Amino acid sequence: MISFSLNKIFAAAAVALSLLAAPAAAVADDNPSAVLDQIRSSGVLKIPVMTGEEPGYIKDPATGQWSGFYVEFLSEIATELGVKIQPVETTWGNLAADFQSNKIDIAIGVNPNPKRGLVVDYLWEALFTDAWAVLTPVGKPVKTWAELNDPSKTVVVQKGSTMQVVAQALLPKANITPVEDRGLALMELQSNRADGVVLSVFDALQITEKNIGEVSLPEPLLRNPATLAVARKPGNAGYINFLTNWVLQQRSLGQAQGKLMQSWEARGIDMSILPEGFSF
Protein backbone atom coordinates (compact mmCIF):
# COMPACT_ATOMS: atom_id res chain seq x y z
CA MET A 1 0.00 0.00 0.00
CA ILE A 2 2.80 2.38 0.92
CA SER A 3 4.61 1.59 -2.36
CA PHE A 4 1.41 2.17 -4.32
CA SER A 5 0.81 5.50 -2.59
CA LEU A 6 4.38 6.63 -3.25
CA ASN A 7 4.00 5.73 -6.90
CA LYS A 8 0.87 7.84 -7.11
CA ILE A 9 2.61 10.72 -5.39
CA PHE A 10 5.58 10.54 -7.78
CA ALA A 11 3.23 10.34 -10.77
CA ALA A 12 1.25 13.34 -9.58
CA ALA A 13 4.46 15.29 -9.00
CA ALA A 14 5.66 14.47 -12.53
CA VAL A 15 2.37 15.71 -14.00
CA ALA A 16 2.57 18.89 -11.94
CA LEU A 17 6.12 19.56 -13.09
CA SER A 18 5.16 19.01 -16.72
CA LEU A 19 2.29 21.47 -16.37
CA LEU A 20 4.63 24.04 -14.90
CA ALA A 21 7.23 23.50 -17.62
CA ALA A 22 4.74 23.69 -20.51
CA PRO A 23 3.86 27.38 -20.03
CA ALA A 24 7.55 28.27 -19.74
CA ALA A 25 8.31 26.51 -23.03
CA ALA A 26 5.32 28.18 -24.68
CA VAL A 27 6.50 31.60 -23.48
CA ALA A 28 9.94 30.94 -25.00
CA ASP A 29 8.44 29.83 -28.33
CA ASP A 30 6.04 32.80 -28.43
CA ASN A 31 8.67 35.46 -27.72
CA PRO A 32 7.97 37.90 -30.58
CA SER A 33 11.51 39.23 -30.40
CA ALA A 34 13.26 35.86 -30.61
CA VAL A 35 14.40 36.30 -34.23
CA LEU A 36 15.43 39.92 -33.66
CA ASP A 37 17.42 38.85 -30.60
CA GLN A 38 19.15 36.10 -32.58
CA ILE A 39 20.16 38.47 -35.40
CA ARG A 40 21.45 41.08 -32.97
CA SER A 41 23.41 38.56 -30.95
CA SER A 42 25.01 37.16 -34.12
CA GLY A 43 26.16 40.64 -35.15
CA VAL A 44 25.23 40.08 -38.80
CA LEU A 45 22.20 40.22 -41.10
CA LYS A 46 22.60 37.46 -43.69
CA ILE A 47 21.42 38.87 -47.02
CA PRO A 48 21.08 37.28 -50.48
CA VAL A 49 23.15 38.71 -53.34
CA MET A 50 23.01 37.69 -56.98
CA THR A 51 25.32 38.00 -59.97
CA GLY A 52 23.89 39.43 -63.18
CA GLU A 53 21.14 41.30 -61.33
CA GLU A 54 22.30 44.90 -61.76
CA PRO A 55 21.46 47.55 -60.64
CA GLY A 56 19.89 45.85 -57.61
CA TYR A 57 23.00 43.77 -56.94
CA ILE A 58 26.38 44.88 -58.29
CA LYS A 59 29.58 42.97 -57.57
CA ASP A 60 32.95 44.67 -57.96
CA PRO A 61 35.09 42.05 -59.76
CA ALA A 62 38.27 43.58 -58.36
CA THR A 63 37.31 43.63 -54.67
CA GLY A 64 34.36 41.23 -54.47
CA GLN A 65 32.40 43.96 -52.68
CA TRP A 66 28.64 44.23 -53.29
CA SER A 67 26.62 47.38 -53.96
CA GLY A 68 23.38 48.25 -55.76
CA PHE A 69 20.05 49.55 -54.53
CA TYR A 70 18.97 46.25 -52.93
CA VAL A 71 22.24 46.11 -51.01
CA GLU A 72 21.74 49.74 -49.95
CA PHE A 73 18.26 48.98 -48.63
CA LEU A 74 19.47 45.92 -46.73
CA SER A 75 22.47 47.81 -45.35
CA GLU A 76 20.09 50.44 -43.94
CA ILE A 77 18.04 47.69 -42.26
CA ALA A 78 21.22 46.20 -40.79
CA THR A 79 22.26 49.62 -39.46
CA GLU A 80 18.87 50.03 -37.76
CA LEU A 81 19.45 46.66 -36.07
CA GLY A 82 23.00 47.55 -35.08
CA VAL A 83 24.60 44.77 -37.13
CA LYS A 84 26.59 44.36 -40.35
CA ILE A 85 25.47 42.69 -43.57
CA GLN A 86 26.82 39.28 -44.52
CA PRO A 87 26.32 38.65 -48.27
CA VAL A 88 25.30 35.14 -49.34
CA GLU A 89 25.49 34.49 -53.09
CA THR A 90 22.38 32.74 -54.41
CA THR A 91 19.58 32.91 -57.03
CA TRP A 92 15.90 33.87 -56.94
CA GLY A 93 14.90 30.24 -57.29
CA ASN A 94 16.95 29.17 -54.26
CA LEU A 95 15.57 31.67 -51.75
CA ALA A 96 13.05 29.31 -50.12
CA ALA A 97 15.74 26.65 -49.61
CA ASP A 98 18.11 29.31 -48.28
CA PHE A 99 15.55 30.32 -45.67
CA GLN A 100 14.93 26.72 -44.65
CA SER A 101 18.66 26.07 -44.22
CA ASN A 102 19.11 29.33 -42.29
CA LYS A 103 21.53 30.72 -44.87
CA ILE A 104 19.71 34.07 -45.09
CA ASP A 105 17.70 36.25 -42.69
CA ILE A 106 15.79 38.32 -45.25
CA ALA A 107 14.96 38.61 -48.95
CA ILE A 108 14.12 41.84 -50.77
CA GLY A 109 12.41 42.61 -54.07
CA VAL A 110 10.57 39.28 -53.99
CA ASN A 111 7.05 38.63 -55.29
CA PRO A 112 4.43 36.77 -53.23
CA ASN A 113 4.46 33.13 -54.30
CA PRO A 114 2.01 30.56 -52.80
CA LYS A 115 4.47 27.66 -52.97
CA ARG A 116 7.27 29.67 -51.38
CA GLY A 117 4.69 31.03 -48.95
CA LEU A 118 4.53 27.60 -47.31
CA VAL A 119 7.88 28.31 -45.65
CA VAL A 120 8.24 32.08 -46.03
CA ASP A 121 6.36 35.03 -44.52
CA TYR A 122 5.88 37.98 -46.89
CA LEU A 123 5.30 41.53 -45.74
CA TRP A 124 1.93 42.76 -46.96
CA GLU A 125 3.25 46.23 -47.78
CA ALA A 126 5.31 46.31 -50.98
CA LEU A 127 8.55 48.31 -50.98
CA PHE A 128 7.83 49.33 -54.58
CA THR A 129 5.81 48.20 -57.58
CA ASP A 130 6.93 47.59 -61.14
CA ALA A 131 5.41 45.54 -63.95
CA TRP A 132 6.19 42.41 -65.97
CA ALA A 133 7.80 43.04 -69.34
CA VAL A 134 9.28 41.06 -72.20
CA LEU A 135 12.70 41.59 -73.74
CA THR A 136 12.42 40.68 -77.42
CA PRO A 137 14.84 40.73 -80.38
CA VAL A 138 15.34 44.25 -81.74
CA GLY A 139 12.59 45.18 -84.20
CA LYS A 140 10.22 42.51 -82.88
CA PRO A 141 8.24 44.13 -80.03
CA VAL A 142 4.94 42.67 -78.83
CA LYS A 143 1.81 44.60 -77.86
CA THR A 144 0.03 41.76 -76.07
CA TRP A 145 0.96 38.59 -74.21
CA ALA A 146 -1.20 36.68 -76.69
CA GLU A 147 1.37 37.31 -79.44
CA LEU A 148 3.80 35.04 -77.61
CA ASN A 149 1.25 32.37 -76.73
CA ASP A 150 2.02 30.18 -79.70
CA PRO A 151 3.80 26.79 -80.12
CA SER A 152 6.23 28.45 -82.50
CA LYS A 153 7.43 30.87 -79.80
CA THR A 154 10.16 30.20 -77.23
CA VAL A 155 10.12 32.25 -74.06
CA VAL A 156 12.99 32.14 -71.54
CA VAL A 157 12.53 32.60 -67.78
CA GLN A 158 14.66 32.24 -64.67
CA LYS A 159 14.08 28.85 -63.05
CA GLY A 160 11.94 28.88 -59.91
CA SER A 161 11.19 32.59 -60.25
CA THR A 162 7.92 34.50 -60.47
CA MET A 163 8.81 35.11 -64.13
CA GLN A 164 8.32 31.38 -64.69
CA VAL A 165 4.90 31.50 -62.99
CA VAL A 166 3.84 34.44 -65.19
CA ALA A 167 4.97 32.71 -68.39
CA GLN A 168 3.28 29.41 -67.53
CA ALA A 169 0.02 31.20 -66.70
CA LEU A 170 -0.17 33.50 -69.74
CA LEU A 171 1.76 31.51 -72.35
CA PRO A 172 0.65 27.87 -71.96
CA LYS A 173 1.03 27.20 -75.69
CA ALA A 174 4.55 28.62 -75.96
CA ASN A 175 7.78 26.72 -75.32
CA ILE A 176 8.92 27.88 -71.88
CA THR A 177 12.67 27.49 -71.30
CA PRO A 178 13.79 27.87 -67.65
CA VAL A 179 17.44 28.80 -67.05
CA GLU A 180 19.41 29.37 -63.85
CA ASP A 181 20.02 33.12 -64.09
CA ARG A 182 19.50 36.29 -66.09
CA GLY A 183 22.85 36.01 -67.88
CA LEU A 184 21.91 32.65 -69.39
CA ALA A 185 18.51 34.01 -70.37
CA LEU A 186 20.13 36.88 -72.26
CA MET A 187 22.50 34.46 -74.00
CA GLU A 188 19.48 32.57 -75.31
CA LEU A 189 18.08 35.80 -76.75
CA GLN A 190 21.39 36.90 -78.25
CA SER A 191 21.86 33.46 -79.83
CA ASN A 192 18.45 33.76 -81.55
CA ARG A 193 17.12 30.79 -79.58
CA ALA A 194 14.40 32.83 -77.89
CA ASP A 195 11.54 35.07 -78.96
CA GLY A 196 11.36 36.73 -75.58
CA VAL A 197 12.65 36.85 -72.01
CA VAL A 198 10.23 37.65 -69.19
CA LEU A 199 11.66 40.22 -66.76
CA SER A 200 10.47 42.98 -64.48
CA VAL A 201 10.23 46.15 -66.54
CA PHE A 202 12.91 47.96 -64.50
CA ASP A 203 15.35 45.09 -65.03
CA ALA A 204 14.49 44.92 -68.72
CA LEU A 205 15.00 48.67 -69.17
CA GLN A 206 18.47 48.67 -67.66
CA ILE A 207 19.49 45.79 -69.95
CA THR A 208 18.75 47.91 -73.03
CA GLU A 209 21.85 50.01 -72.27
CA LYS A 210 23.83 46.97 -73.41
CA ASN A 211 21.96 46.93 -76.74
CA ILE A 212 20.45 43.56 -75.93
CA GLY A 213 16.92 43.32 -77.20
CA GLU A 214 13.93 45.62 -77.12
CA VAL A 215 11.57 46.15 -74.19
CA SER A 216 7.84 45.54 -74.51
CA LEU A 217 5.25 46.13 -71.81
CA PRO A 218 2.49 43.81 -73.07
CA GLU A 219 -1.21 44.16 -72.39
CA PRO A 220 -2.83 43.31 -70.10
CA LEU A 221 -0.44 45.23 -67.85
CA LEU A 222 0.63 43.05 -64.95
CA ARG A 223 1.78 45.01 -61.91
CA ASN A 224 4.50 43.39 -59.88
CA PRO A 225 4.69 44.09 -56.11
CA ALA A 226 8.26 43.85 -54.81
CA THR A 227 8.21 43.10 -51.12
CA LEU A 228 10.34 41.71 -48.30
CA ALA A 229 10.26 38.18 -46.92
CA VAL A 230 11.54 36.35 -43.86
CA ALA A 231 11.64 32.71 -42.83
CA ARG A 232 8.51 31.40 -41.13
CA LYS A 233 9.65 30.44 -37.66
CA PRO A 234 8.63 30.98 -34.02
CA GLY A 235 9.44 34.43 -32.75
CA ASN A 236 9.50 36.35 -36.03
CA ALA A 237 6.45 38.57 -35.24
CA GLY A 238 8.61 41.37 -33.87
CA TYR A 239 10.97 41.11 -36.86
CA ILE A 240 8.05 41.40 -39.28
CA ASN A 241 6.67 44.37 -37.34
CA PHE A 242 10.06 46.12 -37.46
CA LEU A 243 10.42 45.54 -41.22
CA THR A 244 6.85 46.63 -41.96
CA ASN A 245 7.44 49.91 -40.13
CA TRP A 246 10.69 50.37 -42.05
CA VAL A 247 8.93 49.82 -45.40
CA LEU A 248 6.07 52.19 -44.50
CA GLN A 249 8.56 54.90 -43.59
CA GLN A 250 10.53 54.35 -46.81
CA ARG A 251 7.40 54.72 -48.92
CA SER A 252 5.60 57.48 -47.02
CA LEU A 253 8.67 59.75 -47.00
CA GLY A 254 9.56 59.02 -50.63
CA GLN A 255 12.87 57.45 -49.66
CA ALA A 256 12.34 54.21 -51.56
CA GLN A 257 11.14 55.94 -54.71
CA GLY A 258 13.99 58.47 -54.56
CA LYS A 259 16.68 55.82 -54.13
CA LEU A 260 15.31 53.75 -57.02
CA MET A 261 14.97 56.73 -59.38
CA GLN A 262 18.54 57.87 -58.64
CA SER A 263 19.85 54.36 -59.29
CA TRP A 264 18.04 54.06 -62.62
CA GLU A 265 18.95 57.57 -63.78
CA ALA A 266 22.60 56.94 -62.89
CA ARG A 267 22.58 54.03 -65.33
CA GLY A 268 20.83 56.01 -68.07
CA ILE A 269 17.63 53.99 -67.91
CA ASP A 270 14.85 55.48 -70.05
CA MET A 271 11.58 55.37 -68.10
CA SER A 272 9.43 56.66 -70.98
CA ILE A 273 8.05 53.17 -71.69
CA LEU A 274 6.08 53.29 -68.43
CA PRO A 275 2.39 54.19 -68.81
CA GLU A 276 1.42 57.74 -67.85
CA GLY A 277 0.69 57.92 -64.15
CA PHE A 278 2.42 54.62 -63.37
CA SER A 279 3.34 54.71 -59.70
CA PHE A 280 6.10 52.55 -58.31
mmCIF file of N, CA, C and O in Angstrom, residues 88-158:
data_model
loop_
_atom_site.group_PDB
_atom_site.id
_atom_site.type_symbol
_atom_site.label_atom_id
_atom_site.label_comp_id
_atom_site.label_asym_id
_atom_site.label_seq_id
_atom_site.Cartn_x
_atom_site.Cartn_y
_atom_site.Cartn_z
ATOM 1 N N VAL A 88 25.352 36.566 -49.014
ATOM 2 C CA VAL A 88 25.300 35.137 -49.341
ATOM 3 C C VAL A 88 24.879 35.027 -50.804
ATOM 4 O O VAL A 88 23.755 35.374 -51.163
ATOM 5 N N GLU A 89 25.788 34.558 -51.658
ATOM 6 C CA GLU A 89 25.489 34.490 -53.087
ATOM 7 C C GLU A 89 24.499 33.372 -53.381
ATOM 8 O O GLU A 89 24.683 32.229 -52.952
ATOM 9 N N THR A 90 23.446 33.697 -54.140
ATOM 10 C CA THR A 90 22.384 32.742 -54.409
ATOM 11 C C THR A 90 21.638 33.134 -55.684
ATOM 12 O O THR A 90 22.136 33.938 -56.477
ATOM 13 N N THR A 91 20.446 32.560 -55.890
ATOM 14 C CA THR A 91 19.582 32.907 -57.026
ATOM 15 C C THR A 91 18.170 33.088 -56.508
ATOM 16 O O THR A 91 17.824 32.665 -55.403
ATOM 17 N N TRP A 92 17.302 33.688 -57.335
ATOM 18 C CA TRP A 92 15.901 33.872 -56.941
ATOM 19 C C TRP A 92 15.251 32.522 -56.637
ATOM 20 O O TRP A 92 14.503 32.378 -55.676
ATOM 21 N N GLY A 93 15.539 31.538 -57.456
ATOM 22 C CA GLY A 93 14.905 30.235 -57.293
ATOM 23 C C GLY A 93 15.322 29.484 -56.050
ATOM 24 O O GLY A 93 14.626 28.559 -55.620
ATOM 25 N N ASN A 94 16.449 29.879 -55.445
ATOM 26 C CA ASN A 94 16.954 29.166 -54.261
ATOM 27 C C ASN A 94 16.571 29.815 -52.935
ATOM 28 O O ASN A 94 16.945 29.314 -51.866
ATOM 29 N N LEU A 95 15.830 30.919 -52.976
ATOM 30 C CA LEU A 95 15.568 31.667 -51.754
ATOM 31 C C LEU A 95 14.837 30.852 -50.693
ATOM 32 O O LEU A 95 15.169 30.908 -49.514
ATOM 33 N N ALA A 96 13.810 30.099 -51.096
ATOM 34 C CA ALA A 96 13.048 29.309 -50.119
ATOM 35 C C ALA A 96 13.960 28.309 -49.427
ATOM 36 O O ALA A 96 13.922 28.157 -48.190
ATOM 37 N N ALA A 97 14.806 27.616 -50.195
ATOM 38 C CA ALA A 97 15.741 26.651 -49.611
ATOM 39 C C ALA A 97 16.754 27.348 -48.718
ATOM 40 O O ALA A 97 17.149 26.810 -47.672
ATOM 41 N N ASP A 98 17.166 28.554 -49.096
ATOM 42 C CA ASP A 98 18.113 29.314 -48.281
ATOM 43 C C ASP A 98 17.504 29.668 -46.926
ATOM 44 O O ASP A 98 18.187 29.629 -45.896
ATOM 45 N N PHE A 99 16.225 30.032 -46.929
ATOM 46 C CA PHE A 99 15.549 30.325 -45.665
ATOM 47 C C PHE A 99 15.471 29.069 -44.793
ATOM 48 O O PHE A 99 15.732 29.112 -43.592
ATOM 49 N N GLN A 100 15.100 27.968 -45.414
ATOM 50 C CA GLN A 100 14.933 26.723 -44.653
ATOM 51 C C GLN A 100 16.254 26.236 -44.048
ATOM 52 O O GLN A 100 16.262 25.633 -42.974
ATOM 53 N N SER A 101 17.351 26.501 -44.726
ATOM 54 C CA SER A 101 18.657 26.067 -44.219
ATOM 55 C C SER A 101 19.347 27.150 -43.396
ATOM 56 O O SER A 101 20.516 27.006 -43.036
ATOM 57 N N ASN A 102 18.610 28.241 -43.135
ATOM 58 C CA ASN A 102 19.110 29.332 -42.289
ATOM 59 C C ASN A 102 20.320 30.037 -42.892
ATOM 60 O O ASN A 102 21.153 30.583 -42.165
ATOM 61 N N LYS A 103 20.419 30.037 -44.221
ATOM 62 C CA LYS A 103 21.535 30.724 -44.870
ATOM 63 C C LYS A 103 21.311 32.224 -44.948
ATOM 64 O O LYS A 103 22.267 33.001 -45.008
ATOM 65 N N ILE A 104 20.027 32.649 -44.990
ATOM 66 C CA ILE A 104 19.711 34.072 -45.086
ATOM 67 C C ILE A 104 18.667 34.446 -44.045
ATOM 68 O O ILE A 104 17.889 33.597 -43.588
ATOM 69 N N ASP A 105 18.653 35.741 -43.679
ATOM 70 C CA ASP A 105 17.699 36.249 -42.692
ATOM 71 C C ASP A 105 16.592 37.069 -43.334
ATOM 72 O O ASP A 105 15.605 37.412 -42.664
ATOM 73 N N ILE A 106 16.734 37.413 -44.602
ATOM 74 C CA ILE A 106 15.795 38.315 -45.251
ATOM 75 C C ILE A 106 15.944 38.189 -46.762
ATOM 76 O O ILE A 106 17.004 37.785 -47.249
ATOM 77 N N ALA A 107 14.890 38.497 -47.489
ATOM 78 C CA ALA A 107 14.964 38.611 -48.949
ATOM 79 C C ALA A 107 14.236 39.885 -49.330
ATOM 80 O O ALA A 107 13.254 40.273 -48.678
ATOM 81 N N ILE A 108 14.687 40.557 -50.370
ATOM 82 C CA ILE A 108 14.120 41.835 -50.774
ATOM 83 C C ILE A 108 13.822 41.827 -52.266
ATOM 84 O O ILE A 108 14.496 41.149 -53.038
ATOM 85 N N GLY A 109 12.785 42.557 -52.656
ATOM 86 C CA GLY A 109 12.411 42.614 -54.068
ATOM 87 C C GLY A 109 11.740 41.348 -54.556
ATOM 88 O O GLY A 109 11.693 41.091 -55.753
ATOM 89 N N VAL A 110 11.209 40.550 -53.622
ATOM 90 C CA VAL A 110 10.565 39.284 -53.989
ATOM 91 C C VAL A 110 9.070 39.492 -54.218
ATOM 92 O O VAL A 110 8.470 40.439 -53.705
ATOM 93 N N ASN A 111 8.482 38.582 -54.984
ATOM 94 C CA ASN A 111 7.053 38.634 -55.291
ATOM 95 C C ASN A 111 6.339 37.523 -54.536
ATOM 96 O O ASN A 111 6.831 36.396 -54.497
ATOM 97 N N PRO A 112 5.186 37.811 -53.942
ATOM 98 C CA PRO A 112 4.434 36.772 -53.231
ATOM 99 C C PRO A 112 4.216 35.544 -54.104
ATOM 100 O O PRO A 112 3.802 35.653 -55.260
ATOM 101 N N ASN A 113 4.529 34.385 -53.566
ATOM 102 C CA ASN A 113 4.462 33.128 -54.299
ATOM 103 C C ASN A 113 3.863 32.077 -53.366
ATOM 104 O O ASN A 113 4.439 31.789 -52.316
ATOM 105 N N PRO A 114 2.677 31.506 -53.706
ATOM 106 C CA PRO A 114 2.012 30.556 -52.802
ATOM 107 C C PRO A 114 2.888 29.388 -52.374
ATOM 108 O O PRO A 114 2.889 29.018 -51.205
ATOM 109 N N LYS A 115 3.634 28.809 -53.307
ATOM 110 C CA LYS A 115 4.467 27.660 -52.968
ATOM 111 C C LYS A 115 5.553 28.068 -51.982
ATOM 112 O O LYS A 115 5.790 27.408 -50.974
ATOM 113 N N ARG A 116 6.230 29.185 -52.275
ATOM 114 C CA ARG A 116 7.267 29.673 -51.383
ATOM 115 C C ARG A 116 6.654 30.135 -50.061
ATOM 116 O O ARG A 116 7.286 30.082 -49.011
ATOM 117 N N GLY A 117 5.383 30.561 -50.141
ATOM 118 C CA GLY A 117 4.694 31.029 -48.951
ATOM 119 C C GLY A 117 4.431 29.944 -47.918
ATOM 120 O O GLY A 117 4.006 30.239 -46.800
ATOM 121 N N LEU A 118 4.667 28.690 -48.271
ATOM 122 C CA LEU A 118 4.532 27.602 -47.306
ATOM 123 C C LEU A 118 5.628 27.649 -46.247
ATOM 124 O O LEU A 118 5.464 27.142 -45.138
ATOM 125 N N VAL A 119 6.756 28.254 -46.588
ATOM 126 C CA VAL A 119 7.879 28.307 -45.646
ATOM 127 C C VAL A 119 8.380 29.725 -45.415
ATOM 128 O O VAL A 119 9.300 29.935 -44.627
ATOM 129 N N VAL A 120 7.770 30.693 -46.095
ATOM 130 C CA VAL A 120 8.237 32.078 -46.033
ATOM 131 C C VAL A 120 7.071 32.995 -45.658
ATOM 132 O O VAL A 120 5.954 32.792 -46.110
ATOM 133 N N ASP A 121 7.351 34.002 -44.834
ATOM 134 C CA ASP A 121 6.364 35.032 -44.519
ATOM 135 C C ASP A 121 6.686 36.285 -45.309
ATOM 136 O O ASP A 121 7.805 36.819 -45.208
ATOM 137 N N TYR A 122 5.722 36.761 -46.109
ATOM 138 C CA TYR A 122 5.884 37.980 -46.887
ATOM 139 C C TYR A 122 5.285 39.160 -46.136
ATOM 140 O O TYR A 122 4.253 39.027 -45.482
ATOM 141 N N LEU A 123 5.912 40.326 -46.255
ATOM 142 C CA LEU A 123 5.303 41.532 -45.742
ATOM 143 C C LEU A 123 4.182 41.943 -46.688
ATOM 144 O O LEU A 123 4.332 41.852 -47.918
ATOM 145 N N TRP A 124 3.071 42.394 -46.121
ATOM 146 C CA TRP A 124 1.931 42.759 -46.963
ATOM 147 C C TRP A 124 2.170 44.069 -47.705
ATOM 148 O O TRP A 124 1.599 44.298 -48.771
ATOM 149 N N GLU A 125 2.988 44.933 -47.153
ATOM 150 C CA GLU A 125 3.255 46.229 -47.775
ATOM 151 C C GLU A 125 4.446 46.101 -48.721
ATOM 152 O O GLU A 125 5.543 45.734 -48.308
ATOM 153 N N ALA A 126 4.230 46.396 -49.996
ATOM 154 C CA ALA A 126 5.315 46.311 -50.981
ATOM 155 C C ALA A 126 6.271 47.486 -50.822
ATOM 156 O O ALA A 126 5.854 48.611 -50.536
ATOM 157 N N LEU A 127 7.560 47.242 -51.017
ATOM 158 C CA LEU A 127 8.550 48.310 -50.979
ATOM 159 C C LEU A 127 8.407 49.200 -52.214
ATOM 160 O O LEU A 127 8.532 50.420 -52.139
ATOM 161 N N PHE A 128 8.144 48.582 -53.355
ATOM 162 C CA PHE A 128 7.834 49.327 -54.578
ATOM 163 C C PHE A 128 7.078 48.401 -55.526
ATOM 164 O O PHE A 128 6.932 47.205 -55.259
ATOM 165 N N THR A 129 6.586 48.972 -56.610
ATOM 166 C CA THR A 129 5.814 48.196 -57.579
ATOM 167 C C THR A 129 6.344 48.464 -58.976
ATOM 168 O O THR A 129 6.508 49.634 -59.373
ATOM 169 N N ASP A 130 6.629 47.406 -59.724
ATOM 170 C CA ASP A 130 6.935 47.593 -61.141
ATOM 171 C C ASP A 130 5.944 46.758 -61.953
ATOM 172 O O ASP A 130 4.826 46.529 -61.504
ATOM 173 N N ALA A 131 6.326 46.306 -63.109
ATOM 174 C CA ALA A 131 5.407 45.536 -63.949
ATOM 175 C C ALA A 131 6.210 44.494 -64.716
ATOM 176 O O ALA A 131 7.437 44.615 -64.867
ATOM 177 N N TRP A 132 5.514 43.462 -65.201
ATOM 178 C CA TRP A 132 6.191 42.414 -65.968
ATOM 179 C C TRP A 132 6.313 42.823 -67.427
ATOM 180 O O TRP A 132 5.355 43.292 -68.041
ATOM 181 N N ALA A 133 7.498 42.653 -67.963
ATOM 182 C CA ALA A 133 7.800 43.040 -69.338
ATOM 183 C C ALA A 133 8.410 41.866 -70.081
ATOM 184 O O ALA A 133 8.700 40.812 -69.496
ATOM 185 N N VAL A 134 8.626 42.067 -71.368
ATOM 186 C CA VAL A 134 9.280 41.060 -72.201
ATOM 187 C C VAL A 134 10.397 41.731 -72.987
ATOM 188 O O VAL A 134 10.195 42.778 -73.604
ATOM 189 N N LEU A 135 11.562 41.137 -72.930
ATOM 190 C CA LEU A 135 12.696 41.589 -73.743
ATOM 191 C C LEU A 135 12.689 40.738 -75.001
ATOM 192 O O LEU A 135 12.802 39.507 -74.940
ATOM 193 N N THR A 136 12.524 41.384 -76.151
ATOM 194 C CA THR A 136 12.424 40.675 -77.424
ATOM 195 C C THR A 136 13.588 41.066 -78.331
ATOM 196 O O THR A 136 14.286 42.053 -78.068
ATOM 197 N N PRO A 137 13.817 40.311 -79.413
ATOM 198 C CA PRO A 137 14.836 40.733 -80.376
ATOM 199 C C PRO A 137 14.515 42.124 -80.913
ATOM 200 O O PRO A 137 13.344 42.504 -81.033
ATOM 201 N N VAL A 138 15.538 42.894 -81.231
ATOM 202 C CA VAL A 138 15.344 44.253 -81.745
ATOM 203 C C VAL A 138 14.477 44.219 -83.002
ATOM 204 O O VAL A 138 14.688 43.394 -83.896
ATOM 205 N N GLY A 139 13.491 45.101 -83.048
ATOM 206 C CA GLY A 139 12.591 45.177 -84.201
ATOM 207 C C GLY A 139 11.418 44.222 -84.129
ATOM 208 O O GLY A 139 10.618 44.161 -85.058
ATOM 209 N N LYS A 140 11.315 43.469 -83.012
ATOM 210 C CA LYS A 140 10.216 42.511 -82.876
ATOM 211 C C LYS A 140 9.474 42.687 -81.540
ATOM 212 O O LYS A 140 9.347 41.756 -80.744
ATOM 213 N N PRO A 141 8.971 43.912 -81.277
ATOM 214 C CA PRO A 141 8.240 44.130 -80.032
ATOM 215 C C PRO A 141 6.884 43.428 -80.066
ATOM 216 O O PRO A 141 6.408 43.038 -81.137
ATOM 217 N N VAL A 142 6.282 43.265 -78.907
ATOM 218 C CA VAL A 142 4.940 42.673 -78.826
ATOM 219 C C VAL A 142 4.031 43.631 -78.067
ATOM 220 O O VAL A 142 4.453 44.280 -77.108
ATOM 221 N N LYS A 143 2.781 43.719 -78.518
ATOM 222 C CA LYS A 143 1.812 44.602 -77.862
ATOM 223 C C LYS A 143 1.000 43.863 -76.809
ATOM 224 O O LYS A 143 0.516 44.477 -75.857
ATOM 225 N N THR A 144 0.821 42.551 -77.010
ATOM 226 C CA THR A 144 0.031 41.759 -76.068
ATOM 227 C C THR A 144 0.762 40.462 -75.739
ATOM 228 O O THR A 144 1.614 39.993 -76.499
ATOM 229 N N TRP A 145 0.390 39.879 -74.594
ATOM 230 C CA TRP A 145 0.955 38.587 -74.215
ATOM 231 C C TRP A 145 0.525 37.506 -75.195
ATOM 232 O O TRP A 145 1.264 36.549 -75.448
ATOM 233 N N ALA A 146 -0.656 37.682 -75.774
ATOM 234 C CA ALA A 146 -1.200 36.680 -76.685
ATOM 235 C C ALA A 146 -0.293 36.445 -77.893
ATOM 236 O O ALA A 146 -0.267 35.347 -78.463
ATOM 237 N N GLU A 147 0.476 37.454 -78.285
ATOM 238 C CA GLU A 147 1.365 37.313 -79.438
ATOM 239 C C GLU A 147 2.459 36.282 -79.197
ATOM 240 O O GLU A 147 3.027 35.730 -80.142
ATOM 241 N N LEU A 148 2.763 36.019 -77.933
ATOM 242 C CA LEU A 148 3.800 35.035 -77.605
ATOM 243 C C LEU A 148 3.212 33.673 -77.252
ATOM 244 O O LEU A 148 3.952 32.706 -77.092
ATOM 245 N N ASN A 149 1.897 33.614 -77.131
ATOM 246 C CA ASN A 149 1.245 32.370 -76.729
ATOM 247 C C ASN A 149 0.997 31.482 -77.946
ATOM 248 O O ASN A 149 -0.129 31.295 -78.403
ATOM 249 N N ASP A 150 2.083 30.949 -78.457
ATOM 250 C CA ASP A 150 2.022 30.178 -79.700
ATOM 251 C C ASP A 150 3.099 29.089 -79.648
ATOM 252 O O ASP A 150 4.211 29.338 -79.158
ATOM 253 N N PRO A 151 2.806 27.885 -80.146
ATOM 254 C CA PRO A 151 3.803 26.790 -80.119
ATOM 255 C C PRO A 151 5.099 27.119 -80.848
ATOM 256 O O PRO A 151 6.138 26.502 -80.577
ATOM 257 N N SER A 152 5.036 28.093 -81.743
ATOM 258 C CA SER A 152 6.234 28.453 -82.499
ATOM 259 C C SER A 152 7.139 29.420 -81.728
ATOM 260 O O SER A 152 8.251 29.722 -82.178
ATOM 261 N N LYS A 153 6.678 29.894 -80.578
ATOM 262 C CA LYS A 153 7.429 30.874 -79.804
ATOM 263 C C LYS A 153 8.155 30.214 -78.625
ATOM 264 O O LYS A 153 7.606 29.334 -77.960
ATOM 265 N N THR A 154 9.373 30.665 -78.385
ATOM 266 C CA THR A 154 10.158 30.198 -77.234
ATOM 267 C C THR A 154 10.395 31.373 -76.296
ATOM 268 O O THR A 154 10.918 32.411 -76.713
ATOM 269 N N VAL A 155 9.999 31.190 -75.064
ATOM 270 C CA VAL A 155 10.125 32.252 -74.064
ATOM 271 C C VAL A 155 11.013 31.749 -72.922
ATOM 272 O O VAL A 155 10.781 30.673 -72.374
ATOM 273 N N VAL A 156 12.022 32.535 -72.566
ATOM 274 C CA VAL A 156 12.988 32.139 -71.538
ATOM 275 C C VAL A 156 12.652 32.831 -70.216
ATOM 276 O O VAL A 156 12.292 34.008 -70.191
ATOM 277 N N VAL A 157 12.781 32.076 -69.129
ATOM 278 C CA VAL A 157 12.531 32.601 -67.782
ATOM 279 C C VAL A 157 13.618 32.089 -66.837
ATOM 280 O O VAL A 157 14.324 31.132 -67.161
ATOM 281 N N GLN A 158 13.734 32.732 -65.682
ATOM 282 C CA GLN A 158 14.655 32.239 -64.668
ATOM 283 C C GLN A 158 13.970 31.147 -63.854
ATOM 284 O O GLN A 158 12.851 31.316 -63.377
#
